[in-house]
Short mmCIF file of C-alpha atoms in Angstrom, two decimals:
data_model
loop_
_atom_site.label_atom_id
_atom_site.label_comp_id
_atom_site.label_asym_id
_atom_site.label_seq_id
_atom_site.Cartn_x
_atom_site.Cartn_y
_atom_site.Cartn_z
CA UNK S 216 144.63 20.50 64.12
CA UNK S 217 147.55 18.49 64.90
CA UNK S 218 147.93 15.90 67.99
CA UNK S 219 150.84 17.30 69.03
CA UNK S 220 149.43 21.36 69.54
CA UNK S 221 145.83 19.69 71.12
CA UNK S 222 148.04 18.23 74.10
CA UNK S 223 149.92 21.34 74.18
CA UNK S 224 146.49 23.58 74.97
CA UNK S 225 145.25 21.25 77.01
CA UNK S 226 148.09 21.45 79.22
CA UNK S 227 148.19 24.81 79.13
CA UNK S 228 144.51 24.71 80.51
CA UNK S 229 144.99 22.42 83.04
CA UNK S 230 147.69 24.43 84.13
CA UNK S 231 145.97 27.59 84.55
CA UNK S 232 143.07 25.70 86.26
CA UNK S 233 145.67 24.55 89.09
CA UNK S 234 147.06 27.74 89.66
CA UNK S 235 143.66 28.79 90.02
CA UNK S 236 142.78 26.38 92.09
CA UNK S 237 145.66 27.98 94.25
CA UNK S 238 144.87 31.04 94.61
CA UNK S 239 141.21 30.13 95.61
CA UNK S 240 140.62 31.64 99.33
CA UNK S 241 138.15 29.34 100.63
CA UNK S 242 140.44 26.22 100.20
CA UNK S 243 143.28 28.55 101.92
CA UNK S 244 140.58 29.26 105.12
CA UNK S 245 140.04 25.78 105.12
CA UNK S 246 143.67 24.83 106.20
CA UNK S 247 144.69 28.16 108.18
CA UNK S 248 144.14 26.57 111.22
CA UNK S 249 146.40 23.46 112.43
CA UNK S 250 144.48 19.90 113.45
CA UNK S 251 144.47 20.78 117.29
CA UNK S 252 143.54 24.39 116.43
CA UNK S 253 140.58 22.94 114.76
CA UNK S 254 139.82 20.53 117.41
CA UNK S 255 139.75 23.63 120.16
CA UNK S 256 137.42 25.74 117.64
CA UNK S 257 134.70 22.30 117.88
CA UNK S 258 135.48 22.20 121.67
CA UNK S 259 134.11 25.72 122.27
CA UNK S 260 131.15 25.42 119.77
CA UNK S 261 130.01 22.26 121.45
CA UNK S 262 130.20 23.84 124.76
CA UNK S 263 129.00 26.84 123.68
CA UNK S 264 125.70 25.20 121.96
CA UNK S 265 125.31 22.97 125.59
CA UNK S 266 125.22 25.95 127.83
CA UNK S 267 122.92 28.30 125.44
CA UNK S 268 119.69 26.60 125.82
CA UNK S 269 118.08 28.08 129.13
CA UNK S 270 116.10 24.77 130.05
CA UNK S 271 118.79 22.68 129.00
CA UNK S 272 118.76 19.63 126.72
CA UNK S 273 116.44 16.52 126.12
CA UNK S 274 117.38 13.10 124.19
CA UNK S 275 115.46 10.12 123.55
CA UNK S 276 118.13 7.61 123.88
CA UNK S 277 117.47 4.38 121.91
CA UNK S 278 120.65 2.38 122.80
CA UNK S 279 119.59 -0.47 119.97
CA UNK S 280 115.94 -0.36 118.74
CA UNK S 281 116.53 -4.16 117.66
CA UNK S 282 115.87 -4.99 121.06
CA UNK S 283 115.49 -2.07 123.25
CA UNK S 284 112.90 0.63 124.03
CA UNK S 285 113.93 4.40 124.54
CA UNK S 286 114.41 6.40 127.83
CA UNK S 287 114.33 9.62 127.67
CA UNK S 288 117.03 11.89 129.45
CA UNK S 289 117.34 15.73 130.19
CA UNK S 290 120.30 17.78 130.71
CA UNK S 291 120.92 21.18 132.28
CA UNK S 292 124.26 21.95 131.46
CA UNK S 293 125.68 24.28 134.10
CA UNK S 294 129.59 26.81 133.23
CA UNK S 295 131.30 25.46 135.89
CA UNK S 296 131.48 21.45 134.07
CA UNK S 297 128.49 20.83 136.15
CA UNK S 298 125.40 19.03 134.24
CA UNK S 299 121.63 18.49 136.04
CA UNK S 300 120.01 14.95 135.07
CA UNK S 301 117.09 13.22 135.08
CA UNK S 302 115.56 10.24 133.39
CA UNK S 303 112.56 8.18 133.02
CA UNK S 304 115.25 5.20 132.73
CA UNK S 305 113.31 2.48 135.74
CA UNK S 306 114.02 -1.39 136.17
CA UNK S 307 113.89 -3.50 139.08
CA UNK S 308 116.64 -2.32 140.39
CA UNK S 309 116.58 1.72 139.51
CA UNK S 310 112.90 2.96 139.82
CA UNK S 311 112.67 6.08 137.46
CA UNK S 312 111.74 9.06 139.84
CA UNK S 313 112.13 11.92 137.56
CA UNK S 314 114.37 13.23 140.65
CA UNK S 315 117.18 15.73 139.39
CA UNK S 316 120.95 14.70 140.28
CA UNK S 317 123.85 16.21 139.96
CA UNK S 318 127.21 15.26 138.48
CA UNK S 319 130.12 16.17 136.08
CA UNK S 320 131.07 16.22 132.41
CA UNK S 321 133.87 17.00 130.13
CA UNK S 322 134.12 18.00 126.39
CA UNK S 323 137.33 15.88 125.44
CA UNK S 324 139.64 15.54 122.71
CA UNK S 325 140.90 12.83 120.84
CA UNK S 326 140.31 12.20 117.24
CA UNK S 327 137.23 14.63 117.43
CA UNK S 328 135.31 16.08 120.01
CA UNK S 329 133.16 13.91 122.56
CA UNK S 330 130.88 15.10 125.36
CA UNK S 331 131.90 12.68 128.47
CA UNK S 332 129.96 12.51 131.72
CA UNK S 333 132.40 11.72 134.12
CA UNK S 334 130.57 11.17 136.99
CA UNK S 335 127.56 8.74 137.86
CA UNK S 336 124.27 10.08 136.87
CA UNK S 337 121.33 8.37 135.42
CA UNK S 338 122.93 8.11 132.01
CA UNK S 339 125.36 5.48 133.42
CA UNK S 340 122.35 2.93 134.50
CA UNK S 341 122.63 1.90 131.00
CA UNK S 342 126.04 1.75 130.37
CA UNK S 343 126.04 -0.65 133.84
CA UNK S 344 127.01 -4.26 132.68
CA UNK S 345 125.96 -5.69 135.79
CA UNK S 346 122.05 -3.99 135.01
CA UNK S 347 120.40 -6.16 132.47
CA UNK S 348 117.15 -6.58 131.30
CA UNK S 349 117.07 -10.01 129.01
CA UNK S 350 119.20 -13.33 129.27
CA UNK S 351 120.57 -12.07 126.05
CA UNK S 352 122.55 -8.97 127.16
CA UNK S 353 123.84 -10.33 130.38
CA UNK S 354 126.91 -9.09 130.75
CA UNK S 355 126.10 -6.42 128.25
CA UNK S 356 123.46 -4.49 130.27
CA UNK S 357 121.24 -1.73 128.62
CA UNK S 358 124.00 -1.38 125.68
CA UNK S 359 124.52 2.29 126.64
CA UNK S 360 127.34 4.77 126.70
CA UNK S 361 128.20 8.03 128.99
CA UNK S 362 130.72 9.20 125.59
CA UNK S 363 128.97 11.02 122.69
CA UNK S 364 131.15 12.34 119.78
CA UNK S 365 130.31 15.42 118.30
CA UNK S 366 128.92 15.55 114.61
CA UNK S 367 127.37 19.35 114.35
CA UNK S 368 124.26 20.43 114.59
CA UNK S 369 121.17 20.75 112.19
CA UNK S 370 117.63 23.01 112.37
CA UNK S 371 118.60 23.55 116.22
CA UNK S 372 119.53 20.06 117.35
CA UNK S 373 123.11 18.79 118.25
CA UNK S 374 123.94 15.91 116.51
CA UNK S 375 126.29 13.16 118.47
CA UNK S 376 127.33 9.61 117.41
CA UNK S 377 127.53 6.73 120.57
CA UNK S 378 130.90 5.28 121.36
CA UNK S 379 129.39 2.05 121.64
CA UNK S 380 128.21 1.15 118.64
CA UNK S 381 127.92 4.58 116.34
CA UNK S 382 124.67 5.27 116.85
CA UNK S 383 123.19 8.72 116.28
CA UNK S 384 121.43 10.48 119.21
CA UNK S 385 120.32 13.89 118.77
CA UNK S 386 119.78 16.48 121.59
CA UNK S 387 117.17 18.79 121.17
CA UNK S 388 115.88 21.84 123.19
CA UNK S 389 114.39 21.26 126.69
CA UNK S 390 111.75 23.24 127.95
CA UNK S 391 110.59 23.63 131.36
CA UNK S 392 107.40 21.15 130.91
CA UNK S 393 109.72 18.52 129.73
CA UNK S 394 111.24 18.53 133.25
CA UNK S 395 107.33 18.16 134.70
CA UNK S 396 106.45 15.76 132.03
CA UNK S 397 108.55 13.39 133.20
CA UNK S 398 107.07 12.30 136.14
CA UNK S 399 104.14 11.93 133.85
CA UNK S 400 105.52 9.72 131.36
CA UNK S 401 107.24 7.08 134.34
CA UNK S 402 103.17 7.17 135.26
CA UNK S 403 102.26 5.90 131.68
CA UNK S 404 105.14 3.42 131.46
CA UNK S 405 103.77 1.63 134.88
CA UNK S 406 100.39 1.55 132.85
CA UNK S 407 101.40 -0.39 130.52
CA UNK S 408 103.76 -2.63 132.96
CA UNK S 409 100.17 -2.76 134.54
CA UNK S 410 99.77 -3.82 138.00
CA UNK S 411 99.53 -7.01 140.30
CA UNK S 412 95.72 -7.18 139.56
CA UNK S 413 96.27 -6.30 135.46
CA UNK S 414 95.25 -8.87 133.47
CA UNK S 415 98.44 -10.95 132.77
CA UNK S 416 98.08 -11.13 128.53
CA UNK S 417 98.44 -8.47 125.72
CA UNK S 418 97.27 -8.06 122.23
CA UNK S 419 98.31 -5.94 119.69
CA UNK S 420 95.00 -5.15 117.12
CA UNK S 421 95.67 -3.93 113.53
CA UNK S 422 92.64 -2.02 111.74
CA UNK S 423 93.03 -1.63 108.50
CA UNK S 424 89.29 -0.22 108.63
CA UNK S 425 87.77 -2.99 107.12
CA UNK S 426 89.09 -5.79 109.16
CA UNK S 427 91.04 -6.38 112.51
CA UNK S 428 94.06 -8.73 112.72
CA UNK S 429 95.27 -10.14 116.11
CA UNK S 430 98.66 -10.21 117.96
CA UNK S 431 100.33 -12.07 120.96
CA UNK S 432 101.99 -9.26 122.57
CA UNK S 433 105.21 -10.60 124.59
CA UNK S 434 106.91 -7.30 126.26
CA UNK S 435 109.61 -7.11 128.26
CA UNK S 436 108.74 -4.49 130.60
CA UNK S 437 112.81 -3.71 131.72
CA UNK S 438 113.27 -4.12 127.86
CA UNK S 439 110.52 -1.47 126.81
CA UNK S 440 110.67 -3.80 124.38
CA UNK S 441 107.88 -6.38 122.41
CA UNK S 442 107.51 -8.51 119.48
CA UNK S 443 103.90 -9.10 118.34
CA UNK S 444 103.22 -12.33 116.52
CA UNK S 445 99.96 -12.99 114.33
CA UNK S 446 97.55 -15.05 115.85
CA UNK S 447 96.37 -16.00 112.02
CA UNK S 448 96.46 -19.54 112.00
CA UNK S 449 100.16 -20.38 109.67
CA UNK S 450 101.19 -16.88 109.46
CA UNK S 451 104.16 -15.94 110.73
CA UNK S 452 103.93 -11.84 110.62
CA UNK S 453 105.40 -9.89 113.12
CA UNK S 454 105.77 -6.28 114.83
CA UNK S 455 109.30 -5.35 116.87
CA UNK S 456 107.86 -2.60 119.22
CA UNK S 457 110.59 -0.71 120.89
CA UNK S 458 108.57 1.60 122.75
CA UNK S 459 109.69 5.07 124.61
CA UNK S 460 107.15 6.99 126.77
CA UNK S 461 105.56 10.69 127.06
CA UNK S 462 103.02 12.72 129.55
CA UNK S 463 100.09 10.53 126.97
CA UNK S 464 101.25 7.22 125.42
CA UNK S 465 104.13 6.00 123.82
CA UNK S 466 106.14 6.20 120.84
CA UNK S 467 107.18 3.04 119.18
CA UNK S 468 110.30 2.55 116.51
CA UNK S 469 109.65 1.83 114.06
CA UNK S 470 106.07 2.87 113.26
CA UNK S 471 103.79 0.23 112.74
CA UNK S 472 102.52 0.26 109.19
CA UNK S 473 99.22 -0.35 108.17
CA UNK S 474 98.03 0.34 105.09
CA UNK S 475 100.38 2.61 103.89
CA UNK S 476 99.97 4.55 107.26
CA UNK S 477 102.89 5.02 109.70
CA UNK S 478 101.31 4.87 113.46
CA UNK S 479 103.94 5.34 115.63
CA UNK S 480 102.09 7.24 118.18
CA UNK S 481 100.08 5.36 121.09
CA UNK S 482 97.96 7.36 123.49
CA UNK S 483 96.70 5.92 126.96
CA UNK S 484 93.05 5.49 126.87
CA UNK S 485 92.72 5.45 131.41
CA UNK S 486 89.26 4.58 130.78
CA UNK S 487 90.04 0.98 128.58
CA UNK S 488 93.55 1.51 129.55
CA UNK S 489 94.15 0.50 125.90
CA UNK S 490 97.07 2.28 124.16
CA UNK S 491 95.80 4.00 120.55
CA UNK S 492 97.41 4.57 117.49
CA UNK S 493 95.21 6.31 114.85
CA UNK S 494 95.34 6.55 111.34
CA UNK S 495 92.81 7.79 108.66
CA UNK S 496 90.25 5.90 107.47
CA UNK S 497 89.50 3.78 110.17
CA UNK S 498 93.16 2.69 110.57
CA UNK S 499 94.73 1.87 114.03
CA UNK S 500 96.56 -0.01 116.09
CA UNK S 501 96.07 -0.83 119.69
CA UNK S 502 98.32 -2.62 122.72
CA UNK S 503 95.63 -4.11 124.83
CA UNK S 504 95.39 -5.88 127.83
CA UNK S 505 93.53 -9.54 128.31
CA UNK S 506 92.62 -12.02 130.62
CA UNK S 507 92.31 -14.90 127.51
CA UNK S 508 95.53 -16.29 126.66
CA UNK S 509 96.34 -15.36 122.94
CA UNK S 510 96.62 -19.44 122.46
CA UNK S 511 94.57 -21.70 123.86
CA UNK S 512 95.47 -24.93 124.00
CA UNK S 513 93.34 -28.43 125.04
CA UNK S 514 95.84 -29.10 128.08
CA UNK S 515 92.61 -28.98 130.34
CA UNK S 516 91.23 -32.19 128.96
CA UNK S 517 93.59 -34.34 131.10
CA UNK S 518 91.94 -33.00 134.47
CA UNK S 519 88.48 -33.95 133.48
CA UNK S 520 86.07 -36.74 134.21
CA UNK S 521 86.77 -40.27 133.51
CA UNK S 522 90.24 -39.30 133.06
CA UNK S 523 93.63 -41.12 134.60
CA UNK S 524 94.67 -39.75 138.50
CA UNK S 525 96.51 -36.86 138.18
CA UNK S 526 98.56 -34.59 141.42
CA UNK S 527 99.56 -31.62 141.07
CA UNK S 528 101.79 -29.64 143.10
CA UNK S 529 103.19 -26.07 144.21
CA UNK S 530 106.09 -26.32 147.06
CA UNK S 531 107.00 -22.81 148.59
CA UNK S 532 110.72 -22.96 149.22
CA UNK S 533 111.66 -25.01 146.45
CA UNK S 534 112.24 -24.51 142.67
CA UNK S 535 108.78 -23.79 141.06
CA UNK S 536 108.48 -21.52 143.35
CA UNK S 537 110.75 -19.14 141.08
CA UNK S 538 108.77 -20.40 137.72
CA UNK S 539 108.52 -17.09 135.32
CA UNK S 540 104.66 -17.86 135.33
CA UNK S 541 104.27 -17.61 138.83
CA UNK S 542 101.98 -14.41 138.58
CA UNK S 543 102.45 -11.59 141.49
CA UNK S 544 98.94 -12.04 142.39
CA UNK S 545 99.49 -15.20 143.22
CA UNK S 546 102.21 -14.70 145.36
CA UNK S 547 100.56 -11.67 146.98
CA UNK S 548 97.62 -14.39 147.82
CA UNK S 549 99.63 -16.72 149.31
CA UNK S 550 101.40 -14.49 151.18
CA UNK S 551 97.80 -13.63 152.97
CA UNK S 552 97.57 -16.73 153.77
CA UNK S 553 100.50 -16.90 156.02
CA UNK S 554 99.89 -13.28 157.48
CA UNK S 555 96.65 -14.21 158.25
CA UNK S 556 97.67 -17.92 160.47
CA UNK S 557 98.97 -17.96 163.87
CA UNK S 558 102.47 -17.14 164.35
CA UNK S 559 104.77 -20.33 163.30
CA UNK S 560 102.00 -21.75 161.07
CA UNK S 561 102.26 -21.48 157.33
CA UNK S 562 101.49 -22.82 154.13
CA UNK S 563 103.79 -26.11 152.66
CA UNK S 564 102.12 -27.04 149.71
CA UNK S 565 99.03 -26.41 147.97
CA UNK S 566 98.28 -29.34 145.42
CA UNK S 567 94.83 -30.47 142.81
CA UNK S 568 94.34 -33.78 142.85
CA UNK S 569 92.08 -35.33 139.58
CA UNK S 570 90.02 -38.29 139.32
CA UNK S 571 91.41 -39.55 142.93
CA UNK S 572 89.81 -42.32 144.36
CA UNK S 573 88.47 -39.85 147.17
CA UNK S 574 87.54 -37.16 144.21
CA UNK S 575 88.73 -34.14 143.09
CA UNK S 576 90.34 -32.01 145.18
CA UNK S 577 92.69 -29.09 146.48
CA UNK S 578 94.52 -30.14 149.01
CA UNK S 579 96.08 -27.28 151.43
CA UNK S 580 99.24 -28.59 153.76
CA UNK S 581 100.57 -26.41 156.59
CA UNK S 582 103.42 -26.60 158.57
CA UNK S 583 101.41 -26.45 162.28
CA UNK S 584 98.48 -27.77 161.48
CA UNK S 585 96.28 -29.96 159.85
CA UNK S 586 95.77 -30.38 156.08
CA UNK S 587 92.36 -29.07 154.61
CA UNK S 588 90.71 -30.80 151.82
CA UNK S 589 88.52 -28.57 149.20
CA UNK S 590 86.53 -31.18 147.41
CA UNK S 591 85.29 -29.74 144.01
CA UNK S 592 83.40 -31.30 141.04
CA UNK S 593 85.48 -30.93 137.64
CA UNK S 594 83.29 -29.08 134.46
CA UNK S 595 84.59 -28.93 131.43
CA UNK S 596 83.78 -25.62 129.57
CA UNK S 597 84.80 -26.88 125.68
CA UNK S 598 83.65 -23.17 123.80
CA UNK S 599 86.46 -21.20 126.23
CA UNK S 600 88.80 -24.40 126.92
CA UNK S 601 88.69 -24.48 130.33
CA UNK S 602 88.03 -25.89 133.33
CA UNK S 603 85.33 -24.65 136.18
CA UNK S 604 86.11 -26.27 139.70
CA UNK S 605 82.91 -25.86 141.40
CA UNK S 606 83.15 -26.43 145.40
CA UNK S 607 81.50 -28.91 147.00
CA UNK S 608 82.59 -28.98 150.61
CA UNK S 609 85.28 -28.31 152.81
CA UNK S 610 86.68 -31.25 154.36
CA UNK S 611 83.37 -33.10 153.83
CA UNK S 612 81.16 -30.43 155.63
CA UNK S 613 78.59 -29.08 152.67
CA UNK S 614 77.64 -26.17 155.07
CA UNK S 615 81.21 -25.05 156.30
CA UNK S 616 82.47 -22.08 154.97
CA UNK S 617 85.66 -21.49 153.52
CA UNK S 618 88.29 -20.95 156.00
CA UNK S 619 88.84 -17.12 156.66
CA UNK S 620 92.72 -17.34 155.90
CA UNK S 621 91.90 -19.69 152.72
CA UNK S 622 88.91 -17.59 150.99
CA UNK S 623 91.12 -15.16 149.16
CA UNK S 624 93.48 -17.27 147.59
CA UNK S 625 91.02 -20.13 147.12
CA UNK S 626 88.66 -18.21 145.18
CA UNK S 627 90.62 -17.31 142.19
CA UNK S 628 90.76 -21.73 141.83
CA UNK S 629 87.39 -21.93 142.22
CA UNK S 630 86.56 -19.55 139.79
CA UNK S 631 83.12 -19.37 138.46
CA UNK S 632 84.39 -18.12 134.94
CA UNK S 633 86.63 -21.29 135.05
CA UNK S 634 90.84 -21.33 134.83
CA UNK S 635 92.72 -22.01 131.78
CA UNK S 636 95.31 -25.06 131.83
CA UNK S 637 98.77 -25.26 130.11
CA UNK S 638 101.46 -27.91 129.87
CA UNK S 639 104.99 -25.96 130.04
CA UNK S 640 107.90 -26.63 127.76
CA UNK S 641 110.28 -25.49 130.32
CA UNK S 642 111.55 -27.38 133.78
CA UNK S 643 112.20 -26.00 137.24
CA UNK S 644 114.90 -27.89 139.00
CA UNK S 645 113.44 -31.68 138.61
CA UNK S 646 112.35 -33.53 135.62
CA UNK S 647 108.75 -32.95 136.34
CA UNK S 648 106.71 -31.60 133.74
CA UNK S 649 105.41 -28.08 134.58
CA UNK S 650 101.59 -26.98 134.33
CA UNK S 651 99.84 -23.29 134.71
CA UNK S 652 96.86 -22.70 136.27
CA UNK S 653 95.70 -19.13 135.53
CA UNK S 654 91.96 -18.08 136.59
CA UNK S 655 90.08 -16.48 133.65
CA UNK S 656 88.69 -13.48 135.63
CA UNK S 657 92.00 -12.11 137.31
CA UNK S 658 95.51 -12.19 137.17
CA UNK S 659 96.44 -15.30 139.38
CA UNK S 660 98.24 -17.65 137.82
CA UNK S 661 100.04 -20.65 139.68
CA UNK S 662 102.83 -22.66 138.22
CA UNK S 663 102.57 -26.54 139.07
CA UNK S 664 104.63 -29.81 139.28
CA UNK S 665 102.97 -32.65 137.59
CA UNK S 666 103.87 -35.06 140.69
#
């Protein structure tokens, strides 16, 4: 066949395919409606799918899992552009209470469809610049938004993109024990914030059931956030955990993998108060608490025996008295102390002297009274690199007892099990190198001046 009659039937063919194309009457239902027509159609589904589920709606907001946890939010969208909150969102500043509030939202229109609340709620602690949890996002706060656009739905969940930063967020069905539960899960995210008397370390274990690696744990409670970092000597493996809680544990993103396994599901042991993540085969993974530091270092071998002078000192009032490892035990303890003096006495200073010509001691200043001397011996325990100060007298009486206002506070120094000693890298206010002192059976930690 000729070139010249093949281009004429193909043209003819693509011809006939165009005016079928025209005639076809899905493409013409696609485009009976005008943009804004469209726009009002997505408007009234969206509102529609809000106010159909009886219990209302719950989301799991991770505003960025690269540094972030997830707080979960339910809605009870009301007819009348009323919505019913509550969160498990809590910080220093906005304790979660699970308590239901009341404000407004709007389905607006712009380029698509958005669900707005336009009223404070809960939702709107993260969106709060001012309300940050890390030096990083100051200025930033929690990342959030209080503006969802509309994407559809899928297998009973609505589908929304943030404003923010495009995130997905997905709203799924509520039911009436979601409301209850979360009381329950603001309960299991203060166990794992842990309490003034929790041991002050964490680990994170990996079983890959047939040997157990060890993490340093360092979360940011605010944050709900952690990075775990091997504790294999040279490695340098580690775990993001951006954890969100439930009425049991708490989920982490992503999953930790082990094995092959994806554990992304951590349930409170209240007995260990561990957190659990089980696999097959032996597998898990476990956020634990401990009163070891993760790293020990030989810092302690400058107090002992033999060894140059050394003061150290803690000054309430002045800048290491905001040092980040200033434990809330500690503080609690001292605070006992000045409840339990006369009124207008209180503490000054507390300070270890090493190696002094009159011994070792801890030396207790007041303002309104005298001083009090603690004399201890120094012994070195190598095996748990540490320190024991064991008492000797107080103020040079052998048979005196501790002082009733002192014997709280002093016995977490004088710790049988010994304290652990660290050299900071960091400085508060003067150029004085910073030490820890952190007892090995408790939670008290004291942050020190080298003087």
């Amino acid at each position: 066949m000729k070139v010249k009659y093949i281009y004429k039937y193909l043209i003819i063919a693509f011809a006939a395919i165009v005016l079928g194309a025209c005639t076809n009457t899905e493409v013409d239902q696609k485009f009976d409606q005008t943009p804004t027509e469209r726009l009002n159609a997505r408007k009234t589904e969206l509102n529609d799918l809000l106010l159909s589920s009886q219990e209302g709606w719950k989301a799991v907001y991770y505003t960025d899992s690269t540094q972030l946890g997830g707080f979960t939010h339910i809605f009870k969208f009301l007819p009348d552009g009323k919505v019913d909150m509550a969160s498990d969102f809590s910080d220093s500043k906005h304790e979660g209470d699970a308590i239901v509030k009341r404000s407004q939202y709007e389905i607006q229109t712009g380029s698509t469809v958005s669900l707005v609340f336009t009223t404070a709620n809960k939702i709107h602690l993260l969106s709060d610049s001012n309300n940050y949890p890390t030096a990083a996002l100051v200025g930033k706060g929690y990342l959030g938004d209080f503006q969802f656009f509309y994407y559809g739905q899928e297998n009973g969940e609505i589908i929304f993109r943030t404003n923010r930063n495009g995130h997905e967020l997905r709203f799924v069905k509520a039911t009436a024990q979601d409301w209850t539960d979360l009381a329950e899960s603001i309960v299991i995210n203060q166990n794992i914030t842990g309490t003034p008397t929790s041991p002050l370390f964490r680990l994170v274990e990996i079983n890959d059931g047939s040997s157990i690696e060890q993490f340093e744990f360092n979360y940011n409670t605010n944050a709900r956030f952690g990075v775990a970092t091997s504790l294999v000597p040279n490695s340098n493996k580690s775990i993001n955990l951006a954890l969100s809680f439930t009425p049991t544990g708490a989920v982490v993103k992503p999953a930790v993998v082990v094995k092959g396994q994806k554990l992304s599901n951590f349930v409170y042991d209240e007995t260990t108060t561990n957190f659990v993540a089980t696999g097959t085969g032996g597998v898990t993974a476990t956020i634990k608490f401990t009163n070891t530091p993760p790293t020990l270092t030989d810092d302690y071998k400058l107090l002992l025996p033999g060894r140059s002078t050394l003061a150290f000192g803690y000054y309430p009032g002045d800048y290491i008295e905001d040092a980040p490892t200033n434990s809330q035990l500690f503080y609690e303890e001292l605070d006992k102390i000045n409840a339990l003096l006369p009124a207008g006495q209180f503490v000054t200073s507390i300070q270890i002297y090493t190696n002094h010509s009159l011994g070792n001691f801890i030396y207790y200043t007041f303002s309104g009274r005298s001083a009090i001397f603690h004399y201890v011996d120094i012994i070195e325990d190598a095996a748990g690199k540490k320190i024991i100060l064991k008492h000797k007298s107080w103020s040079g009486n052998t048979t005196a007892p501790a002082p009733a206002f002192l014997a709280s506070f002093d016995s977490h120094l004088v710790d049988p099990n010994g304290i652990y000693v660290k050299k900071e890298s960091f400085k508060m206010g003067y150029t004085n190198t910073v030490y820890t002192f952190t007892s090995s059976s408790s939670s008290f930690r004291m942050s020190v001046w080298l003087l």
